[in-house]
PDB file of C-alpha atoms in Angstrom:
ATOM      1  CA  UNK A   1     108.799  41.478 108.061  1.00 85.00           C
ATOM      2  CA  UNK A   2     105.602  39.504 107.647  1.00 90.00           C
ATOM      3  CA  UNK A   3     106.971  36.226 106.950  1.00 92.00           C
ATOM      4  CA  UNK A   4     105.041  33.254 108.158  1.00 90.00           C
ATOM      5  CA  UNK A   5     106.922  30.034 108.671  1.00 85.00           C
ATOM      6  CA  UNK A   6     109.612  30.437 105.962  1.00 91.00           C
ATOM      7  CA  UNK A   7     110.624  26.109 106.187  1.00 90.00           C
ATOM      8  CA  UNK A   8     113.216  26.306 103.260  1.00 93.00           C
ATOM      9  CA  UNK A   9     115.750  28.855 102.206  1.00 95.00           C
ATOM     10  CA  UNK A  10     118.895  28.638  99.749  1.00 96.00           C
ATOM     11  CA  UNK A  11     120.783  31.357  98.332  1.00 96.00           C
ATOM     12  CA  UNK A  12     120.561  31.546  94.087  1.00 95.00           C
ATOM     13  CA  UNK A  13     124.150  31.886  91.861  1.00 91.00           C
ATOM     14  CA  UNK A  14     124.181  35.161  92.450  1.00 93.00           C
ATOM     15  CA  UNK A  15     123.605  35.379  96.475  1.00 95.00           C
ATOM     16  CA  UNK A  16     120.329  36.343  96.148  1.00 97.00           C
ATOM     17  CA  UNK A  17     118.340  34.868  99.325  1.00 96.00           C
ATOM     18  CA  UNK A  18     115.100  32.521  98.286  1.00 97.00           C
ATOM     19  CA  UNK A  19     112.669  30.546 100.639  1.00 96.00           C
ATOM     20  CA  UNK A  20     109.372  28.667 100.690  1.00 96.00           C
ATOM     21  CA  UNK A  21     106.656  29.709 102.533  1.00 94.00           C
ATOM     22  CA  UNK A  22     103.648  27.505 104.106  1.00 92.00           C
ATOM     23  CA  UNK A  23     100.216  29.219 104.223  1.00 88.00           C
ATOM     24  CA  UNK A  24      98.072  29.406 106.896  1.00 87.00           C
ATOM     25  CA  UNK A  25      94.706  27.568 107.323  1.00 85.00           C
ATOM     26  CA  UNK A  26      91.187  27.541 107.560  1.00 86.00           C
ATOM     27  CA  UNK A  27      90.670  30.807 105.652  1.00 88.00           C
ATOM     28  CA  UNK A  28      86.991  32.062 104.962  1.00 89.00           C
ATOM     29  CA  UNK A  29      86.334  35.684 103.289  1.00 90.00           C
ATOM     30  CA  UNK A  30      82.682  36.400 103.458  1.00 91.00           C
ATOM     31  CA  UNK A  31      83.367  38.774 100.524  1.00 90.00           C
ATOM     32  CA  UNK A  32      85.371  36.915  98.541  1.00 93.00           C
ATOM     33  CA  UNK A  33      83.143  33.385  98.650  1.00 91.00           C
ATOM     34  CA  UNK A  34      83.056  32.618 102.094  1.00 92.00           C
ATOM     35  CA  UNK A  35      85.275  28.966 102.988  1.00 92.00           C
ATOM     36  CA  UNK A  36      87.934  29.362 100.637  1.00 92.00           C
ATOM     37  CA  UNK A  37      90.771  27.487 102.054  1.00 90.00           C
ATOM     38  CA  UNK A  38      90.798  24.867  99.591  1.00 91.00           C
ATOM     39  CA  UNK A  39      92.866  27.234  97.234  1.00 93.00           C
ATOM     40  CA  UNK A  40      93.637  29.756  99.427  1.00 94.00           C
ATOM     41  CA  UNK A  41      95.816  31.099 101.057  1.00 92.00           C
ATOM     42  CA  UNK A  42      98.859  29.645  98.975  1.00 94.00           C
ATOM     43  CA  UNK A  43     102.358  27.980 100.087  1.00 94.00           C
ATOM     44  CA  UNK A  44     104.567  30.884  98.709  1.00 96.00           C
ATOM     45  CA  UNK A  45     108.224  31.692  96.931  1.00 96.00           C
ATOM     46  CA  UNK A  46     109.999  34.643  98.557  1.00 97.00           C
ATOM     47  CA  UNK A  47     113.053  36.290  97.117  1.00 97.00           C
ATOM     48  CA  UNK A  48     114.678  38.613  99.504  1.00 97.00           C
ATOM     49  CA  UNK A  49     117.332  40.559  98.106  1.00 97.00           C
ATOM     50  CA  UNK A  50     119.523  42.469  99.828  1.00 96.00           C
ATOM     51  CA  UNK A  51     117.383  45.583  98.430  1.00 97.00           C
ATOM     52  CA  UNK A  52     114.493  45.056 100.265  1.00 96.00           C
ATOM     53  CA  UNK A  53     115.842  44.610 103.599  1.00 95.00           C
ATOM     54  CA  UNK A  54     113.348  45.844 106.618  1.00 94.00           C
ATOM     55  CA  UNK A  55     110.599  46.130 104.365  1.00 96.00           C
ATOM     56  CA  UNK A  56     107.197  44.017 105.098  1.00 95.00           C
ATOM     57  CA  UNK A  57     105.753  40.862 103.435  1.00 95.00           C
ATOM     58  CA  UNK A  58     102.350  40.714 104.665  1.00 94.00           C
ATOM     59  CA  UNK A  59     102.101  38.333 107.365  1.00 93.00           C
ATOM     60  CA  UNK A  60      99.891  38.626 108.956  1.00 93.00           C
ATOM     61  CA  UNK A  61      97.666  40.932 108.198  1.00 94.00           C
ATOM     62  CA  UNK A  62      97.494  40.052 104.545  1.00 95.00           C
ATOM     63  CA  UNK A  63      97.499  37.272 102.129  1.00 95.00           C
ATOM     64  CA  UNK A  64      98.205  36.305  98.499  1.00 96.00           C
ATOM     65  CA  UNK A  65      95.750  34.881  95.995  1.00 96.00           C
ATOM     66  CA  UNK A  66      95.831  31.391  94.358  1.00 97.00           C
ATOM     67  CA  UNK A  67      92.575  30.665  92.745  1.00 96.00           C
ATOM     68  CA  UNK A  68      89.306  32.664  93.453  1.00 96.00           C
ATOM     69  CA  UNK A  69      85.872  32.791  92.734  1.00 95.00           C
ATOM     70  CA  UNK A  70      85.494  33.509  89.409  1.00 95.00           C
ATOM     71  CA  UNK A  71      83.346  36.703  90.640  1.00 95.00           C
ATOM     72  CA  UNK A  72      86.018  38.293  92.805  1.00 96.00           C
ATOM     73  CA  UNK A  73      89.344  37.006  91.222  1.00 97.00           C
ATOM     74  CA  UNK A  74      91.809  39.289  90.747  1.00 97.00           C
ATOM     75  CA  UNK A  75      94.308  37.114  89.810  1.00 96.00           C
ATOM     76  CA  UNK A  76      97.433  34.718  90.925  1.00 96.00           C
ATOM     77  CA  UNK A  77      99.599  36.675  93.310  1.00 96.00           C
ATOM     78  CA  UNK A  78      96.968  39.565  94.206  1.00 97.00           C
ATOM     79  CA  UNK A  79      97.503  39.806  97.943  1.00 96.00           C
ATOM     80  CA  UNK A  80      94.403  40.530  99.960  1.00 96.00           C
ATOM     81  CA  UNK A  81      93.970  41.825 103.437  1.00 94.00           C
ATOM     82  CA  UNK A  82      92.501  39.545 106.331  1.00 89.00           C
ATOM     83  CA  UNK A  83      89.519  40.638 107.036  1.00 81.00           C
ATOM     84  CA  UNK A  84      90.158  40.972 110.979  1.00 85.00           C
ATOM     85  CA  UNK A  85      92.887  43.500 110.912  1.00 89.00           C
ATOM     86  CA  UNK A  86      91.323  45.760 109.919  1.00 89.00           C
ATOM     87  CA  UNK A  87      93.960  46.260 106.796  1.00 94.00           C
ATOM     88  CA  UNK A  88      92.964  47.646 103.361  1.00 96.00           C
ATOM     89  CA  UNK A  89      93.586  45.426 100.589  1.00 96.00           C
ATOM     90  CA  UNK A  90      94.663  48.720  98.707  1.00 97.00           C
ATOM     91  CA  UNK A  91      97.947  48.539 101.903  1.00 97.00           C
ATOM     92  CA  UNK A  92      98.796  45.026 101.046  1.00 97.00           C
ATOM     93  CA  UNK A  93      99.034  45.487  97.074  1.00 97.00           C
ATOM     94  CA  UNK A  94     100.820  48.952  97.498  1.00 97.00           C
ATOM     95  CA  UNK A  95     103.061  48.980 100.440  1.00 96.00           C
ATOM     96  CA  UNK A  96     103.633  45.114 101.163  1.00 97.00           C
ATOM     97  CA  UNK A  97     105.989  43.018  99.029  1.00 97.00           C
ATOM     98  CA  UNK A  98     104.253  39.679  96.450  1.00 96.00           C
ATOM     99  CA  UNK A  99     106.282  36.294  96.898  1.00 96.00           C
ATOM    100  CA  UNK A 100     107.009  35.698  93.223  1.00 97.00           C
ATOM    101  CA  UNK A 101     105.329  32.683  93.000  1.00 96.00           C
ATOM    102  CA  UNK A 102     101.555  31.361  94.347  1.00 96.00           C
ATOM    103  CA  UNK A 103     101.226  27.364  94.710  1.00 95.00           C
ATOM    104  CA  UNK A 104      98.800  25.176  94.750  1.00 93.00           C
ATOM    105  CA  UNK A 105      97.183  26.102  99.374  1.00 93.00           C
ATOM    106  CA  UNK A 106      98.246  23.125 101.518  1.00 90.00           C
ATOM    107  CA  UNK A 107     100.838  21.735  99.376  1.00 90.00           C
ATOM    108  CA  UNK A 108     103.031  22.119 101.611  1.00 90.00           C
ATOM    109  CA  UNK A 109     106.317  23.116 100.130  1.00 91.00           C
ATOM    110  CA  UNK A 110     109.458  22.389 102.324  1.00 92.00           C
ATOM    111  CA  UNK A 111     112.145  22.305 100.238  1.00 92.00           C
ATOM    112  CA  UNK A 112     114.271  24.744  97.780  1.00 93.00           C
ATOM    113  CA  UNK A 113     117.164  23.610  95.713  1.00 92.00           C
ATOM    114  CA  UNK A 114     118.509  25.631  92.399  1.00 91.00           C
ATOM    115  CA  UNK A 115     120.338  23.973  89.740  1.00 87.00           C
ATOM    116  CA  UNK A 116     123.416  25.877  88.136  1.00 79.00           C
ATOM    117  CA  UNK A 117     123.445  24.678  84.751  1.00 79.00           C
ATOM    118  CA  UNK A 118     126.346  24.809  82.804  1.00 80.00           C
ATOM    119  CA  UNK A 119     126.626  23.751  79.754  1.00 80.00           C
ATOM    120  CA  UNK A 120     128.859  21.110  80.535  1.00 81.00           C
ATOM    121  CA  UNK A 121     126.918  19.651  83.262  1.00 70.00           C
ATOM    122  CA  UNK A 122     123.435  20.478  81.674  1.00 64.00           C
TER     123      UNK A 122
END
């Protein structure tokens, strides 16, 4: 639960499922600088090990920080609540699974590939 639109899925060499997700657009948050949609929310790289099955990644009530004004920023990857859902930032940070990587907003990641390095196939 809590995933917006995983547009690509792939298993790594350990059998863990990963996905990339496009963030939504038109994010306006008056407490965080108003119109912040050029840098937020980001595209995300998410990891789905079986141990996290049934947990919630946050969407649609939470979003991930990519870049906010320095006066309010808590760092790339920080979870925030959407202003209109009535969920707190604390819930988003403590009860939702964060992404593994936040990518520039509107970059639209559409694929994922794992390279299996070996000493004979670098």
